[in-house]
Amino acid sequence: FLRCWMRLPTELHDYIYDFLTSPGRKADFLTLSLVSQTWCRYFRPRLFARLILKSEKDCRMLCGMVRSPLSSWLAEHIIELRFHYIIPPGYPLRTALVRFLPACRHIRHDFHDKPARVLLSHNAALKSSLRSITSLTLINCDFSSFRIVLHVLGDITYLEKVAFWKIKWLDDRLTTADTVSDVCAGAFSHVRSVEMDFCTNNVAVPAWILAAASTQHSFTRSAVPAQMWTTIKLFQKFLGDSTYNSRFDVKEATAGELDRSLYQAVVLIG
């Protein structure tokens, strides 16, 4: 089996992995891992590819496992972490945990909103924990300003997907004068999807991210160029700000292939 398996294209591997690791299918991976020792070594690590942590105790347990010589191999196989309702004081532990997982690329954190909403800030610990991921989903939390939102996203070097649900911030839209100062350190050149649901402004984040991608602008420069600023204005003017949601998908395209609607846009980055 393994000889035939290794001959398959990697795309088929990914498809089968996604199918088997979907809800209700992990038992199939477990069954395959019990066939033989060879299959066990190959399939059992996949059981831990996507983990859901629901308490600070779960975080401490996983942290201890990946730091233990007997089970440190797990760190190389965990590609997605989902945190459910883990709020301070457990949040700093979460940021530390991600740093021990070099293969982790997807983070989903639902902070819940009771008894109080969590206010996220831009700090060195958060920056370090998010640096190597490619997908960030946040649910039910606040930022002190829109600039902080961009700072946090800009710290993710290879960010491909952003999904925000009920994320709130002070609606302080950046102006032309603001763009001269430090907005963030990102370039957003790898972004392929931005989804916003019930946020303070469902167009602001995708407008800035996708404008940077389409104009190949890096925020490490001193100021936002006129071309990018015009693109941001176009997003905000013609795509509007839905009260409920917006979704923007990116694909490489050539001139004339732009296809956009109120909730979807294809951004030229080629």
PDB file of C-alpha atoms in Angstrom:
ATOM      1  CA  PHE A   1       0.000   0.000   0.000  1.00  0.00           C
ATOM      2  CA  LEU A   2       2.667   2.498   0.990  1.00  0.00           C
ATOM      3  CA  ARG A   3       4.549   1.929  -2.260  1.00  0.00           C
ATOM      4  CA  CYS A   4       1.412   2.747  -4.260  1.00  0.00           C
ATOM      5  CA  TRP A   5       0.556   5.595  -1.902  1.00  0.00           C
ATOM      6  CA  MET A   6       3.885   7.330  -2.457  1.00  0.00           C
ATOM      7  CA  ARG A   7       3.343   7.205  -6.213  1.00  0.00           C
ATOM      8  CA  LEU A   8       0.179   9.285  -5.971  1.00  0.00           C
ATOM      9  CA  PRO A   9       0.398  13.042  -6.654  1.00  0.00           C
ATOM     10  CA  THR A  10       0.702  15.139  -3.499  1.00  0.00           C
ATOM     11  CA  GLU A  11      -2.576  16.864  -4.404  1.00  0.00           C
ATOM     12  CA  LEU A  12      -4.377  13.536  -3.933  1.00  0.00           C
ATOM     13  CA  HIS A  13      -2.608  13.052  -0.603  1.00  0.00           C
ATOM     14  CA  ASP A  14      -3.934  16.415   0.576  1.00  0.00           C
ATOM     15  CA  TYR A  15      -7.440  15.614  -0.644  1.00  0.00           C
ATOM     16  CA  ILE A  16      -7.502  12.279   1.181  1.00  0.00           C
ATOM     17  CA  TYR A  17      -6.047  13.816   4.351  1.00  0.00           C
ATOM     18  CA  ASP A  18      -8.701  16.543   4.332  1.00  0.00           C
ATOM     19  CA  PHE A  19     -11.409  13.954   3.815  1.00  0.00           C
ATOM     20  CA  LEU A  20     -10.219  11.683   6.601  1.00  0.00           C
ATOM     21  CA  THR A  21      -9.599  14.482   9.102  1.00  0.00           C
ATOM     22  CA  SER A  22     -13.033  16.027   8.621  1.00  0.00           C
ATOM     23  CA  PRO A  23     -15.470  15.716  11.548  1.00  0.00           C
ATOM     24  CA  GLY A  24     -16.492  12.126  12.074  1.00  0.00           C
ATOM     25  CA  ARG A  25     -13.720  10.652   9.897  1.00  0.00           C
ATOM     26  CA  LYS A  26     -10.773  10.474  12.300  1.00  0.00           C
ATOM     27  CA  ALA A  27     -11.804   6.942  13.210  1.00  0.00           C
ATOM     28  CA  ASP A  28     -10.734   5.944   9.693  1.00  0.00           C
ATOM     29  CA  PHE A  29      -7.228   7.264  10.316  1.00  0.00           C
ATOM     30  CA  LEU A  30      -7.166   5.380  13.595  1.00  0.00           C
ATOM     31  CA  THR A  31      -8.226   2.184  11.823  1.00  0.00           C
ATOM     32  CA  LEU A  32      -5.492   2.567   9.211  1.00  0.00           C
ATOM     33  CA  SER A  33      -2.899   3.166  11.917  1.00  0.00           C
ATOM     34  CA  LEU A  34      -3.747  -0.217  13.493  1.00  0.00           C
ATOM     35  CA  VAL A  35      -3.084  -2.278  10.356  1.00  0.00           C
ATOM     36  CA  SER A  36       0.648  -2.642  10.968  1.00  0.00           C
ATOM     37  CA  GLN A  37       3.597  -0.910  12.596  1.00  0.00           C
ATOM     38  CA  THR A  38       4.528   0.651   9.265  1.00  0.00           C
ATOM     39  CA  TRP A  39       1.046   2.051   8.770  1.00  0.00           C
ATOM     40  CA  CYS A  40       0.981   3.157  12.394  1.00  0.00           C
ATOM     41  CA  ARG A  41       4.111   5.268  11.920  1.00  0.00           C
ATOM     42  CA  TYR A  42       2.629   6.791   8.787  1.00  0.00           C
ATOM     43  CA  PHE A  43      -0.982   7.458   9.758  1.00  0.00           C
ATOM     44  CA  ARG A  44      -1.103   7.912  13.533  1.00  0.00           C
ATOM     45  CA  PRO A  45       0.613  11.345  13.486  1.00  0.00           C
ATOM     46  CA  ARG A  46      -2.191  12.543  11.206  1.00  0.00           C
ATOM     47  CA  LEU A  47      -4.634  12.063  14.063  1.00  0.00           C
ATOM     48  CA  PHE A  48      -3.058  15.111  15.703  1.00  0.00           C
ATOM     49  CA  ALA A  49      -2.965  17.354  12.628  1.00  0.00           C
ATOM     50  CA  ARG A  50      -5.954  19.393  13.826  1.00  0.00           C
ATOM     51  CA  LEU A  51      -6.530  19.891  17.526  1.00  0.00           C
ATOM     52  CA  ILE A  52      -9.255  21.671  19.490  1.00  0.00           C
ATOM     53  CA  LEU A  53      -8.263  23.126  22.860  1.00  0.00           C
ATOM     54  CA  LYS A  54     -11.076  24.158  25.184  1.00  0.00           C
ATOM     55  CA  SER A  55      -9.321  25.154  28.385  1.00  0.00           C
ATOM     56  CA  GLU A  56      -6.062  26.367  29.868  1.00  0.00           C
ATOM     57  CA  LYS A  57      -5.581  22.805  31.126  1.00  0.00           C
ATOM     58  CA  ASP A  58      -5.687  21.537  27.534  1.00  0.00           C
ATOM     59  CA  CYS A  59      -3.035  24.086  26.551  1.00  0.00           C
ATOM     60  CA  ARG A  60      -0.753  23.090  29.423  1.00  0.00           C
ATOM     61  CA  MET A  61      -1.152  19.410  28.603  1.00  0.00           C
ATOM     62  CA  LEU A  62      -0.275  19.906  24.937  1.00  0.00           C
ATOM     63  CA  CYS A  63       2.615  22.192  25.846  1.00  0.00           C
ATOM     64  CA  GLY A  64       4.017  19.508  28.131  1.00  0.00           C
ATOM     65  CA  MET A  65       3.622  16.837  25.456  1.00  0.00           C
ATOM     66  CA  VAL A  66       5.438  18.703  22.680  1.00  0.00           C
ATOM     67  CA  ARG A  67       8.279  19.627  25.054  1.00  0.00           C
ATOM     68  CA  SER A  68       8.713  16.090  26.363  1.00  0.00           C
ATOM     69  CA  PRO A  69      11.442  13.982  24.677  1.00  0.00           C
ATOM     70  CA  LEU A  70       8.994  11.064  24.498  1.00  0.00           C
ATOM     71  CA  SER A  71       6.307  12.908  22.535  1.00  0.00           C
ATOM     72  CA  SER A  72       8.082  15.908  21.008  1.00  0.00           C
ATOM     73  CA  TRP A  73       7.549  14.335  17.561  1.00  0.00           C
ATOM     74  CA  LEU A  74       3.959  15.592  17.760  1.00  0.00           C
ATOM     75  CA  ALA A  75       5.102  19.169  17.221  1.00  0.00           C
ATOM     76  CA  GLU A  76       6.068  18.357  13.630  1.00  0.00           C
ATOM     77  CA  HIS A  77       2.569  17.107  12.775  1.00  0.00           C
ATOM     78  CA  ILE A  78       0.197  19.669  14.309  1.00  0.00           C
ATOM     79  CA  ILE A  79      -0.848  21.967  11.464  1.00  0.00           C
ATOM     80  CA  GLU A  80      -4.007  23.532  12.892  1.00  0.00           C
ATOM     81  CA  LEU A  81      -5.023  24.669  16.371  1.00  0.00           C
ATOM     82  CA  ARG A  82      -8.511  25.723  17.369  1.00  0.00           C
ATOM     83  CA  PHE A  83      -8.911  27.523  20.678  1.00  0.00           C
ATOM     84  CA  HIS A  84     -12.437  27.627  22.071  1.00  0.00           C
ATOM     85  CA  TYR A  85     -13.281  30.154  24.782  1.00  0.00           C
ATOM     86  CA  ILE A  86      -9.742  30.381  26.188  1.00  0.00           C
ATOM     87  CA  ILE A  87      -9.447  33.891  27.586  1.00  0.00           C
ATOM     88  CA  PRO A  88      -6.910  35.571  29.898  1.00  0.00           C
ATOM     89  CA  PRO A  89      -5.104  34.328  31.937  1.00  0.00           C
ATOM     90  CA  GLY A  90      -4.940  31.421  29.480  1.00  0.00           C
ATOM     91  CA  TYR A  91      -4.275  33.600  26.433  1.00  0.00           C
ATOM     92  CA  PRO A  92      -0.535  34.220  27.079  1.00  0.00           C
ATOM     93  CA  LEU A  93      -0.099  30.454  27.379  1.00  0.00           C
ATOM     94  CA  ARG A  94      -1.731  30.053  23.978  1.00  0.00           C
ATOM     95  CA  THR A  95       0.749  32.413  22.323  1.00  0.00           C
ATOM     96  CA  ALA A  96       3.650  30.563  23.944  1.00  0.00           C
ATOM     97  CA  LEU A  97       2.271  27.195  22.830  1.00  0.00           C
ATOM     98  CA  VAL A  98       2.153  28.137  19.142  1.00  0.00           C
ATOM     99  CA  ARG A  99       5.874  28.942  19.212  1.00  0.00           C
ATOM    100  CA  PHE A 100       6.595  25.284  20.028  1.00  0.00           C
ATOM    101  CA  LEU A 101       4.741  24.075  16.915  1.00  0.00           C
ATOM    102  CA  PRO A 102       6.875  24.738  13.819  1.00  0.00           C
ATOM    103  CA  ALA A 103       4.414  22.990  11.476  1.00  0.00           C
ATOM    104  CA  CYS A 104       1.331  24.884  12.679  1.00  0.00           C
ATOM    105  CA  ARG A 105      -0.083  27.034   9.869  1.00  0.00           C
ATOM    106  CA  HIS A 106      -3.707  27.608  10.849  1.00  0.00           C
ATOM    107  CA  ILE A 107      -4.990  29.311  14.000  1.00  0.00           C
ATOM    108  CA  ARG A 108      -8.653  29.680  14.900  1.00  0.00           C
ATOM    109  CA  HIS A 109      -9.527  31.378  18.181  1.00  0.00           C
ATOM    110  CA  ASP A 110     -13.055  31.882  19.445  1.00  0.00           C
ATOM    111  CA  PHE A 111     -12.813  34.067  22.550  1.00  0.00           C
ATOM    112  CA  HIS A 112     -16.537  33.985  23.249  1.00  0.00           C
ATOM    113  CA  ASP A 113     -17.935  37.251  24.609  1.00  0.00           C
ATOM    114  CA  LYS A 114     -18.987  36.403  28.151  1.00  0.00           C
ATOM    115  CA  PRO A 115     -18.485  37.566  30.823  1.00  0.00           C
ATOM    116  CA  ALA A 116     -16.602  40.273  28.899  1.00  0.00           C
ATOM    117  CA  ARG A 117     -15.034  40.675  25.474  1.00  0.00           C
ATOM    118  CA  VAL A 118     -11.264  40.278  25.156  1.00  0.00           C
ATOM    119  CA  LEU A 119      -9.175  43.256  24.032  1.00  0.00           C
ATOM    120  CA  LEU A 120      -6.184  42.158  21.943  1.00  0.00           C
ATOM    121  CA  SER A 121      -3.071  44.292  21.744  1.00  0.00           C
ATOM    122  CA  HIS A 122      -0.024  44.279  19.496  1.00  0.00           C
ATOM    123  CA  ASN A 123       2.952  42.906  21.422  1.00  0.00           C
ATOM    124  CA  ALA A 124       6.132  40.907  20.928  1.00  0.00           C
ATOM    125  CA  ALA A 125       4.646  37.636  22.245  1.00  0.00           C
ATOM    126  CA  LEU A 126       1.710  37.748  19.843  1.00  0.00           C
ATOM    127  CA  LYS A 127       3.981  38.716  16.949  1.00  0.00           C
ATOM    128  CA  SER A 128       6.295  35.797  17.632  1.00  0.00           C
ATOM    129  CA  SER A 129       3.452  33.273  17.863  1.00  0.00           C
ATOM    130  CA  LEU A 130       1.797  34.318  14.596  1.00  0.00           C
ATOM    131  CA  ARG A 131       4.882  34.781  12.449  1.00  0.00           C
ATOM    132  CA  SER A 132       4.895  31.358  10.761  1.00  0.00           C
ATOM    133  CA  ILE A 133       1.170  30.739  10.267  1.00  0.00           C
ATOM    134  CA  THR A 134      -0.700  31.278   6.995  1.00  0.00           C
ATOM    135  CA  SER A 135      -4.327  31.388   8.142  1.00  0.00           C
ATOM    136  CA  LEU A 136      -5.880  33.350  11.021  1.00  0.00           C
ATOM    137  CA  THR A 137      -9.486  33.143  12.198  1.00  0.00           C
ATOM    138  CA  LEU A 138     -10.604  35.322  15.111  1.00  0.00           C
ATOM    139  CA  ILE A 139     -14.054  35.328  16.683  1.00  0.00           C
ATOM    140  CA  ASN A 140     -15.516  37.613  19.356  1.00  0.00           C
ATOM    141  CA  CYS A 141     -12.712  39.971  20.375  1.00  0.00           C
ATOM    142  CA  ASP A 142     -11.808  43.667  20.245  1.00  0.00           C
ATOM    143  CA  PHE A 143      -8.885  45.800  19.089  1.00  0.00           C
ATOM    144  CA  SER A 144      -8.221  49.303  20.357  1.00  0.00           C
ATOM    145  CA  SER A 145      -7.843  50.692  16.821  1.00  0.00           C
ATOM    146  CA  PHE A 146      -7.849  49.782  13.145  1.00  0.00           C
ATOM    147  CA  ARG A 147      -4.106  50.429  13.030  1.00  0.00           C
ATOM    148  CA  ILE A 148      -3.582  47.652  15.609  1.00  0.00           C
ATOM    149  CA  VAL A 149      -5.596  45.266  13.418  1.00  0.00           C
ATOM    150  CA  LEU A 150      -3.258  45.960  10.492  1.00  0.00           C
ATOM    151  CA  HIS A 151      -0.200  45.653  12.742  1.00  0.00           C
ATOM    152  CA  VAL A 152      -1.254  42.184  13.930  1.00  0.00           C
ATOM    153  CA  LEU A 153      -2.036  40.956  10.414  1.00  0.00           C
ATOM    154  CA  GLY A 154       1.131  42.531   9.039  1.00  0.00           C
ATOM    155  CA  ASP A 155       3.247  40.456  11.424  1.00  0.00           C
ATOM    156  CA  ILE A 156       2.161  37.277   9.598  1.00  0.00           C
ATOM    157  CA  THR A 157       4.779  37.051   6.860  1.00  0.00           C
ATOM    158  CA  TYR A 158       3.025  34.494   4.651  1.00  0.00           C
ATOM    159  CA  LEU A 159      -0.574  35.325   5.478  1.00  0.00           C
ATOM    160  CA  GLU A 160      -2.953  33.686   2.981  1.00  0.00           C
ATOM    161  CA  LYS A 161      -6.352  33.713   4.658  1.00  0.00           C
ATOM    162  CA  VAL A 162      -8.073  36.040   7.130  1.00  0.00           C
ATOM    163  CA  ALA A 163     -11.475  35.326   8.668  1.00  0.00           C
ATOM    164  CA  PHE A 164     -12.956  37.706  11.262  1.00  0.00           C
ATOM    165  CA  TRP A 165     -16.324  37.206  12.946  1.00  0.00           C
ATOM    166  CA  LYS A 166     -17.708  39.796  15.360  1.00  0.00           C
ATOM    167  CA  ILE A 167     -14.392  41.642  15.610  1.00  0.00           C
ATOM    168  CA  LYS A 168     -14.727  45.216  16.848  1.00  0.00           C
ATOM    169  CA  TRP A 169     -12.386  48.201  16.902  1.00  0.00           C
ATOM    170  CA  LEU A 170     -12.596  51.963  17.173  1.00  0.00           C
ATOM    171  CA  ASP A 171     -13.769  53.017  13.718  1.00  0.00           C
ATOM    172  CA  ASP A 172     -10.820  55.361  13.199  1.00  0.00           C
ATOM    173  CA  ARG A 173     -10.367  55.113   9.450  1.00  0.00           C
ATOM    174  CA  LEU A 174      -6.854  56.017   8.416  1.00  0.00           C
ATOM    175  CA  THR A 175      -6.459  59.191   6.393  1.00  0.00           C
ATOM    176  CA  THR A 176      -3.865  60.291   3.868  1.00  0.00           C
ATOM    177  CA  ALA A 177      -1.896  61.994   6.632  1.00  0.00           C
ATOM    178  CA  ASP A 178      -1.893  58.799   8.710  1.00  0.00           C
ATOM    179  CA  THR A 179      -0.307  56.776   5.928  1.00  0.00           C
ATOM    180  CA  VAL A 180       2.943  58.721   6.182  1.00  0.00           C
ATOM    181  CA  SER A 181       3.591  57.223   9.599  1.00  0.00           C
ATOM    182  CA  ASP A 182       4.070  53.559  10.426  1.00  0.00           C
ATOM    183  CA  VAL A 183       0.919  51.612   9.530  1.00  0.00           C
ATOM    184  CA  CYS A 184       2.301  48.081   9.794  1.00  0.00           C
ATOM    185  CA  ALA A 185       5.246  45.977   8.647  1.00  0.00           C
ATOM    186  CA  GLY A 186       3.477  43.658   6.198  1.00  0.00           C
ATOM    187  CA  ALA A 187       3.269  43.396   2.430  1.00  0.00           C
ATOM    188  CA  PHE A 188       0.258  41.023   2.199  1.00  0.00           C
ATOM    189  CA  SER A 189       1.574  39.650  -1.089  1.00  0.00           C
ATOM    190  CA  HIS A 190       0.420  36.093  -0.286  1.00  0.00           C
ATOM    191  CA  VAL A 191      -3.184  36.857   0.722  1.00  0.00           C
ATOM    192  CA  ARG A 192      -5.803  34.826  -1.140  1.00  0.00           C
ATOM    193  CA  SER A 193      -8.950  35.221   0.967  1.00  0.00           C
ATOM    194  CA  VAL A 194     -10.398  37.808   3.358  1.00  0.00           C
ATOM    195  CA  GLU A 195     -13.737  37.153   5.038  1.00  0.00           C
ATOM    196  CA  MET A 196     -15.469  39.526   7.446  1.00  0.00           C
ATOM    197  CA  ASP A 197     -18.714  38.906   9.339  1.00  0.00           C
ATOM    198  CA  PHE A 198     -20.432  41.371  11.685  1.00  0.00           C
ATOM    199  CA  CYS A 199     -17.282  43.453  12.213  1.00  0.00           C
ATOM    200  CA  THR A 200     -16.987  47.181  12.881  1.00  0.00           C
ATOM    201  CA  ASN A 201     -16.306  47.709   9.186  1.00  0.00           C
ATOM    202  CA  ASN A 202     -16.554  44.742   6.827  1.00  0.00           C
ATOM    203  CA  VAL A 203     -14.629  46.417   3.999  1.00  0.00           C
ATOM    204  CA  ALA A 204     -11.801  48.298   5.739  1.00  0.00           C
ATOM    205  CA  VAL A 205      -9.517  45.292   6.342  1.00  0.00           C
ATOM    206  CA  PRO A 206      -9.898  43.732   2.870  1.00  0.00           C
ATOM    207  CA  ALA A 207      -9.580  47.166   1.242  1.00  0.00           C
ATOM    208  CA  TRP A 208      -6.171  47.802   2.796  1.00  0.00           C
ATOM    209  CA  ILE A 209      -4.873  44.243   2.442  1.00  0.00           C
ATOM    210  CA  LEU A 210      -5.986  43.699  -1.148  1.00  0.00           C
ATOM    211  CA  ALA A 211      -4.975  47.187  -2.230  1.00  0.00           C
ATOM    212  CA  ALA A 212      -1.468  46.417  -0.981  1.00  0.00           C
ATOM    213  CA  ALA A 213      -1.495  43.072  -2.820  1.00  0.00           C
ATOM    214  CA  SER A 214      -2.763  44.524  -6.095  1.00  0.00           C
ATOM    215  CA  THR A 215      -0.243  47.392  -6.110  1.00  0.00           C
ATOM    216  CA  GLN A 216       2.605  45.250  -4.718  1.00  0.00           C
ATOM    217  CA  HIS A 217       3.112  47.755  -1.926  1.00  0.00           C
ATOM    218  CA  SER A 218       5.070  46.927   1.216  1.00  0.00           C
ATOM    219  CA  PHE A 219       4.198  48.863   4.361  1.00  0.00           C
ATOM    220  CA  THR A 220       7.850  48.831   5.336  1.00  0.00           C
ATOM    221  CA  ARG A 221       8.159  51.860   3.077  1.00  0.00           C
ATOM    222  CA  SER A 222       7.581  55.289   4.538  1.00  0.00           C
ATOM    223  CA  ALA A 223       4.296  56.172   2.850  1.00  0.00           C
ATOM    224  CA  VAL A 224       1.388  54.648   0.961  1.00  0.00           C
ATOM    225  CA  PRO A 225       1.613  55.524  -2.758  1.00  0.00           C
ATOM    226  CA  ALA A 226      -1.192  57.352  -4.541  1.00  0.00           C
ATOM    227  CA  GLN A 227      -2.062  54.267  -6.606  1.00  0.00           C
ATOM    228  CA  MET A 228      -2.742  52.186  -3.515  1.00  0.00           C
ATOM    229  CA  TRP A 229      -4.646  54.975  -1.809  1.00  0.00           C
ATOM    230  CA  THR A 230      -6.874  55.258  -4.888  1.00  0.00           C
ATOM    231  CA  THR A 231      -7.509  51.502  -4.811  1.00  0.00           C
ATOM    232  CA  ILE A 232      -8.545  51.704  -1.156  1.00  0.00           C
ATOM    233  CA  LYS A 233     -10.957  54.516  -1.989  1.00  0.00           C
ATOM    234  CA  LEU A 234     -12.425  52.455  -4.845  1.00  0.00           C
ATOM    235  CA  PHE A 235     -13.056  49.533  -2.509  1.00  0.00           C
ATOM    236  CA  GLN A 236     -14.745  51.706   0.079  1.00  0.00           C
ATOM    237  CA  LYS A 237     -16.753  53.723  -2.435  1.00  0.00           C
ATOM    238  CA  PHE A 238     -18.075  51.096  -4.828  1.00  0.00           C
ATOM    239  CA  LEU A 239     -18.046  47.889  -2.813  1.00  0.00           C
ATOM    240  CA  GLY A 240     -19.696  49.557   0.151  1.00  0.00           C
ATOM    241  CA  ASP A 241     -19.801  48.343   3.729  1.00  0.00           C
ATOM    242  CA  SER A 242     -22.326  45.606   4.344  1.00  0.00           C
ATOM    243  CA  THR A 243     -23.719  45.524   7.866  1.00  0.00           C
ATOM    244  CA  TYR A 244     -23.451  41.760   7.885  1.00  0.00           C
ATOM    245  CA  ASN A 245     -20.517  40.371   5.915  1.00  0.00           C
ATOM    246  CA  SER A 246     -18.114  40.554   3.006  1.00  0.00           C
ATOM    247  CA  ARG A 247     -15.829  38.085   1.291  1.00  0.00           C
ATOM    248  CA  PHE A 248     -12.972  38.785  -1.076  1.00  0.00           C
ATOM    249  CA  ASP A 249     -11.071  36.076  -2.935  1.00  0.00           C
ATOM    250  CA  VAL A 250      -7.842  36.625  -4.826  1.00  0.00           C
ATOM    251  CA  LYS A 251      -6.495  34.812  -7.833  1.00  0.00           C
ATOM    252  CA  GLU A 252      -3.754  35.592 -10.284  1.00  0.00           C
ATOM    253  CA  ALA A 253      -5.259  37.169 -13.349  1.00  0.00           C
ATOM    254  CA  THR A 254      -4.521  39.198 -16.421  1.00  0.00           C
ATOM    255  CA  ALA A 255      -6.042  42.518 -17.386  1.00  0.00           C
ATOM    256  CA  GLY A 256      -9.681  42.147 -18.364  1.00  0.00           C
ATOM    257  CA  GLU A 257     -10.362  39.214 -16.045  1.00  0.00           C
ATOM    258  CA  LEU A 258     -11.522  41.295 -13.098  1.00  0.00           C
ATOM    259  CA  ASP A 259     -14.777  39.910 -11.743  1.00  0.00           C
ATOM    260  CA  ARG A 260     -16.245  41.635  -8.737  1.00  0.00           C
ATOM    261  CA  SER A 261     -19.559  42.043  -6.986  1.00  0.00           C
ATOM    262  CA  LEU A 262     -20.701  43.585  -3.735  1.00  0.00           C
ATOM    263  CA  TYR A 263     -19.379  40.691  -1.676  1.00  0.00           C
ATOM    264  CA  GLN A 264     -16.698  39.175  -3.900  1.00  0.00           C
ATOM    265  CA  ALA A 265     -13.720  40.592  -5.770  1.00  0.00           C
ATOM    266  CA  VAL A 266     -10.881  39.140  -7.761  1.00  0.00           C
ATOM    267  CA  VAL A 267      -7.808  41.332  -7.403  1.00  0.00           C
ATOM    268  CA  LEU A 268      -5.185  41.573 -10.109  1.00  0.00           C
ATOM    269  CA  ILE A 269      -1.798  40.716  -8.707  1.00  0.00           C
ATOM    270  CA  GLY A 270      -0.104  39.427 -11.837  1.00  0.00           C
TER     271      GLY A 270
END
